[in-house]
Coordinates of C-alpha atoms in Angstrom, one line a residue:
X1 CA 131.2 109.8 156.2
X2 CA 130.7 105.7 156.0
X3 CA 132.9 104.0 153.2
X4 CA 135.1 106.2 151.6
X5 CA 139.1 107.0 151.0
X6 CA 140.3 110.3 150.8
X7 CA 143.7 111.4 148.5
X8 CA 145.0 114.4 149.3
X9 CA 143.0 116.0 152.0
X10 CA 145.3 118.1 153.4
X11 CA 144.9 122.0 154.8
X12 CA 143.6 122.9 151.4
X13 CA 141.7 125.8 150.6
X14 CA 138.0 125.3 149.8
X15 CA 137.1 124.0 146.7
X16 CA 135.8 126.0 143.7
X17 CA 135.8 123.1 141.3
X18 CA 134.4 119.3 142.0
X19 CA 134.3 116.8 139.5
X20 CA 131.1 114.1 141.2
X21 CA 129.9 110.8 140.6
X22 CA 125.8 111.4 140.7
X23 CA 124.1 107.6 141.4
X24 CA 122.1 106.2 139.9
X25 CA 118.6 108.2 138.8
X26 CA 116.9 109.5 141.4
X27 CA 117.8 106.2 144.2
X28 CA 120.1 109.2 146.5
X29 CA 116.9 111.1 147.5
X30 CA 114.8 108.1 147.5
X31 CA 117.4 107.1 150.8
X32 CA 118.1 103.8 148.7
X33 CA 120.8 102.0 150.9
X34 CA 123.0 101.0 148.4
X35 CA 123.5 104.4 148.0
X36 CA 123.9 105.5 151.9
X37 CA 127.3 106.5 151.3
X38 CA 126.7 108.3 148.6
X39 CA 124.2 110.4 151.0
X40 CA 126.2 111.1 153.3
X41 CA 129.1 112.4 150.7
X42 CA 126.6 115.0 149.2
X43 CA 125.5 115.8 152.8
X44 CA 128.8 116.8 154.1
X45 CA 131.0 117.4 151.0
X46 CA 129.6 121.6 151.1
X47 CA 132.3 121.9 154.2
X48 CA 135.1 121.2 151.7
X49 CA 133.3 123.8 148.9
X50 CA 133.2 127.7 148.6
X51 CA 130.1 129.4 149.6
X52 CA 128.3 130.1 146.5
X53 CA 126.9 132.9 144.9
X54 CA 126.0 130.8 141.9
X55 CA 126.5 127.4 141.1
X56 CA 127.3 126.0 137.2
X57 CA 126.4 122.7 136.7
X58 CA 127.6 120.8 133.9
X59 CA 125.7 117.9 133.7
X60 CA 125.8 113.9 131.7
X61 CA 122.4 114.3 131.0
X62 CA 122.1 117.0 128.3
X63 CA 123.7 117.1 124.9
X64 CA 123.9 119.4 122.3
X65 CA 125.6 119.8 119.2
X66 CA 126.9 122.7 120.3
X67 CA 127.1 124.2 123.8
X68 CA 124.0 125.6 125.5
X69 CA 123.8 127.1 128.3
X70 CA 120.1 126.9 130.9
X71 CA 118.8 130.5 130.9
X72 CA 115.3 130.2 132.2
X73 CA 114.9 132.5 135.8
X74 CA 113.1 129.3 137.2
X75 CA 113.6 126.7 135.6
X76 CA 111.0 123.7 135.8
X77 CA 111.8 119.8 136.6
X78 CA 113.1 117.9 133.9
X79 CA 112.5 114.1 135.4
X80 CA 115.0 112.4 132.7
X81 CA 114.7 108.6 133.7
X82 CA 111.9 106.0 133.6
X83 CA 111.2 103.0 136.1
X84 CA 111.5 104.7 139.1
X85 CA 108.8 104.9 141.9
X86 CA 105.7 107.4 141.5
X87 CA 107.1 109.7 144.4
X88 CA 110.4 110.3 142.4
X89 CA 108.0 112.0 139.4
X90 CA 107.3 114.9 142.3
X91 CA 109.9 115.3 143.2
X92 CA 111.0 119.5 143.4
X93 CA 114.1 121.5 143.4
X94 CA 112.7 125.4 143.5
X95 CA 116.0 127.3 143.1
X96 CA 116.1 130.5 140.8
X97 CA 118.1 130.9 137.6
X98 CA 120.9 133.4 136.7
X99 CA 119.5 134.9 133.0
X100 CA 122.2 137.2 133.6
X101 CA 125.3 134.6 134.2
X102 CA 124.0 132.6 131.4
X103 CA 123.8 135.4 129.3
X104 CA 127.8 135.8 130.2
X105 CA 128.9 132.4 129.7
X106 CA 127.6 132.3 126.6
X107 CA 129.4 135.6 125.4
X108 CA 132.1 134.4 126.7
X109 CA 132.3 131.0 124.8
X110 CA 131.2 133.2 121.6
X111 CA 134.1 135.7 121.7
X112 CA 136.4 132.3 122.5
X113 CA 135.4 131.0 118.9
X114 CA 132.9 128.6 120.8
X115 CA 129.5 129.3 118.7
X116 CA 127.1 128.8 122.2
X117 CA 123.1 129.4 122.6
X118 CA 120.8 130.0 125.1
X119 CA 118.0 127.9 126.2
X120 CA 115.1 129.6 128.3
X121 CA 113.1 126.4 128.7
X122 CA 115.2 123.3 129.6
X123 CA 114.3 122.5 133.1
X124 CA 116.9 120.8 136.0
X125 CA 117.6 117.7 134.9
X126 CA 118.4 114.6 137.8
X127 CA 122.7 115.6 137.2
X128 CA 121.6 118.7 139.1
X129 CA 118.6 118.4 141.3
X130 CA 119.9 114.8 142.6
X131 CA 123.1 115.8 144.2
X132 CA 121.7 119.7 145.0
X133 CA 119.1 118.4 146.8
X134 CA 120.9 116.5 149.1
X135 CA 123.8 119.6 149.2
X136 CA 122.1 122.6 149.3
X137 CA 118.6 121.4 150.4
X138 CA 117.7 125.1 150.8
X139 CA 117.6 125.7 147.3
X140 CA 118.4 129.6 147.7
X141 CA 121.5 129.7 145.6
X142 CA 120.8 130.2 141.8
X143 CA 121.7 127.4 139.5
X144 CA 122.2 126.9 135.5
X145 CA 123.2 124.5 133.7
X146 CA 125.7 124.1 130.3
X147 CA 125.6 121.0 128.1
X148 CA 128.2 118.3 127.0
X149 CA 128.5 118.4 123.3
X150 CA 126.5 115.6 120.8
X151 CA 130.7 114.8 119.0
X152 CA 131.7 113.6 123.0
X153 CA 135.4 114.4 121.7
X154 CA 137.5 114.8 124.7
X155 CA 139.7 117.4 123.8
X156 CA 136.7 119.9 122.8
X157 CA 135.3 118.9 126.0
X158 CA 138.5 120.3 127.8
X159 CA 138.7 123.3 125.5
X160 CA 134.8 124.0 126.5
X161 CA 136.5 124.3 130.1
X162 CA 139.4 126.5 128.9
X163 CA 137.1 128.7 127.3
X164 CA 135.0 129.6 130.7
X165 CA 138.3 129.2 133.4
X166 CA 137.9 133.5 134.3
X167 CA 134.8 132.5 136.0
X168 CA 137.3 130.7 138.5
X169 CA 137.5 134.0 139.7
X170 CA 134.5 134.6 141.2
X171 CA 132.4 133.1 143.8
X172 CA 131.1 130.7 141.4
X173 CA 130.5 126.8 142.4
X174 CA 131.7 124.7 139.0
X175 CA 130.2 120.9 139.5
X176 CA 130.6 118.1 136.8
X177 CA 127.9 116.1 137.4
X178 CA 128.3 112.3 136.1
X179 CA 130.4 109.4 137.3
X180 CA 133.7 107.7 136.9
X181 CA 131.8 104.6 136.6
X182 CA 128.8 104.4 134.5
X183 CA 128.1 100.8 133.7
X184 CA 124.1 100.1 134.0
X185 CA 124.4 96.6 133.0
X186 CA 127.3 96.0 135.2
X187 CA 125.1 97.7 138.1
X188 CA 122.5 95.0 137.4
X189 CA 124.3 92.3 137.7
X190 CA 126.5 91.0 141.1
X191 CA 130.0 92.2 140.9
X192 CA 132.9 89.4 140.3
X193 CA 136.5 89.2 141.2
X194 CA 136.8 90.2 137.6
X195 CA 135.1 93.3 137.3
X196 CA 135.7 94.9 140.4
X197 CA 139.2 94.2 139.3
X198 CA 138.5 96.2 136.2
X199 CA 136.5 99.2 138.1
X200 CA 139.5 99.6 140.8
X201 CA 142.2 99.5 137.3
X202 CA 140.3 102.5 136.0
X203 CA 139.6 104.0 139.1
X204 CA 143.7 103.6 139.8
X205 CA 144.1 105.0 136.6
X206 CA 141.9 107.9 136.5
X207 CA 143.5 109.1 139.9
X208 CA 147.1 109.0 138.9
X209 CA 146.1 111.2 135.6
X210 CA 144.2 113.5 137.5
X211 CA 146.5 113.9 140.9
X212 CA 149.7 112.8 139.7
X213 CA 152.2 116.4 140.1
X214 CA 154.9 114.3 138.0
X215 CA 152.7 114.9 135.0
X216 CA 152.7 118.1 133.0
X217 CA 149.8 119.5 131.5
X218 CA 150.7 118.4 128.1
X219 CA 150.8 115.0 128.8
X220 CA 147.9 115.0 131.5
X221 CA 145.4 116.4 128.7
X222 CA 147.2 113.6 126.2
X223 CA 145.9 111.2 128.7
X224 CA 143.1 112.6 129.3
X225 CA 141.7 112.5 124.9
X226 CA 143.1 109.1 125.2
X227 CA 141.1 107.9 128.3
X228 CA 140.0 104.3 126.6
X229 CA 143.5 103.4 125.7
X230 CA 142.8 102.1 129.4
X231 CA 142.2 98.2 129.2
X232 CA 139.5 98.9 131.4
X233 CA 138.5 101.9 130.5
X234 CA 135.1 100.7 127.9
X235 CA 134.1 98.0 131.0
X236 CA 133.8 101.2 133.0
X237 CA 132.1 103.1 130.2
X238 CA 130.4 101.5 127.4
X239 CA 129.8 105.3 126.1
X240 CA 131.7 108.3 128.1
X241 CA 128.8 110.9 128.7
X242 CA 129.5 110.6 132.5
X243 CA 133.1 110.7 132.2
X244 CA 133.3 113.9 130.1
X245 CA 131.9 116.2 132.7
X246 CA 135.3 115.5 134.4
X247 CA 137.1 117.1 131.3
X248 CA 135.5 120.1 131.3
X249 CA 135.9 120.9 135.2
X250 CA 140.1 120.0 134.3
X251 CA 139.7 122.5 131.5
X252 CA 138.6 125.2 133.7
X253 CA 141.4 124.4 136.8
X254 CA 143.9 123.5 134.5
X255 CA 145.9 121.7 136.9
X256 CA 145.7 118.0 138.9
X257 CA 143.0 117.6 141.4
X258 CA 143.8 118.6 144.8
X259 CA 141.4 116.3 146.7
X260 CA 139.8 112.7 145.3
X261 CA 137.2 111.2 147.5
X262 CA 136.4 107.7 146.4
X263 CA 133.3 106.3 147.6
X264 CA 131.3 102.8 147.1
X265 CA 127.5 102.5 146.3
X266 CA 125.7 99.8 144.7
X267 CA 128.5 97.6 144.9
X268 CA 131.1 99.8 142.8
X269 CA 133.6 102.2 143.7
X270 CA 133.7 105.9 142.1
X271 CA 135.6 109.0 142.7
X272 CA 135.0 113.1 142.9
X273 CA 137.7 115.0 142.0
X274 CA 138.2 118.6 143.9
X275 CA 139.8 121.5 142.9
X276 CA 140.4 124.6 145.5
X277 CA 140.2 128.3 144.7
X278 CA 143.1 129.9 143.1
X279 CA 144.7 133.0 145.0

């Protein structure tokens, strides 16, 4: 799968779960070769994933004051970056909605005490069509999408995850779409001694809080609202939009990651978390 490093691979069951670090814009689809390994993750990482009837993306790229949730039954492209080549403007991901599933996600956040709204025109934004493209290329299995929240509070972020876990039950694909490394300065410039020092202390970090079986709960979601008492933790990210997509998907498992593939592109190293289906 070119340069990567799996923890805790194991015989695990299939993942319902997965925590993923997206790129950077559209680059994946455009076969950029920093991001090759990248490519070759998304491309093979639906062998360690349930096979969806639905998948719920939760996505860095949309925030709301309060939750949302994509309920359009085909929703349009939403091409949310600037810069990038003319062919990455036509670029088309032509899976259906679920009206219906977003209709129940947002009940269920309202009877939670989670005040959550519908929005019936907000296209696919590049958190979801980036990395589906390059999993599901067939783009038969319905997709939605629920936003971060404006306060970017940790703890709500987790208790946004809490407040959806039943869906765990059902055949329904959960993805946290950002990155445990979102730096764009950093990405512009050639990596040091020093900062890839400071990337590989976060990702070190991260991994222990999110694998670690020593932890309990309590003190893992402690960790977790505190994530930039790290020293390295605000070289990593400047502002945590891409990191909080990770504490919803722990709200909804509620437990440590069973599986972390860490993977380089464009000179830094970033992780996806996994968590398989419950019996």
């Amino acid at each position: 799968m070119g340069s990567k490093t799996v923890y805790g691979a194991g015989d695990q069951q299939l993942g319902s779960i997965i925590f993923i670090s997206h790129g950077g814009g559209p680059w994946p689809l455009l076969k950029d070769p920093r991001h090759a390994n990248l490519i070759d993750f998304f491309q093979e990482v639906p062998t360690l994933l349930i096979s969806p009837q639905a998948i719920l993306v939760i996505s860095a790229h949309w925030e709301e004051d309060a939750p949302v949730v994509q309920s359009s039954p085909h929703p349009e492209m939403l091409y949310d970056y600037y810069g990038f080549p003319e062919e990455s403007y036509r670029i088309t991901y032509p899976a259906p909605g679920h009206p219906e599933l977003a209709r129940r996600i947002s009940t269920i956040l309202n009877a939670s005490g989670i005040k959550s709204s519908l929005d019936s025109t907000r296209g696919y934004d590049h958190g979801l069509f980036v990395p589906l493209m390059l999993m599901y290329p067939d783009a038969i299995v319905p997709c939605l999408q629920l936003s971060l929240l404006s306060s970017l509070d940790p703890g709500q972020h987790m208790q946004l995850g809490k407040a959806i876990r039943e869906l765990r039950k059902e055949n329904i694909l959960i993805i946290g779409s950002g990155s445990s490394f979102h730096n764009l300065r950093a990405f512009r410039e050639p990596p040091t001694a020093a900062t890839i020092g400071l990337n590989q202390e976060f990702e070190g970090w991260l991994r222990n809080v999110m694998v670690s079986r020593e932890l309990s709960e309590s003190e893992r979601e402690q960790q977790l609202v505190r994530w930039d008492d790290s020293r390295a933790a605000r070289y990593c990210h400047p502002r945590e939009e891409h990191l909080l997509p990770l504490h919803v998907c722990y709200g909804v498992a509620g437990g440590p990651a069973d599986r972390v593939v860490e993977v380089e592109y464009m000179e830094r190293t970033a992780s996806m978390y996994i968590w398989s289906t419950t019996d």
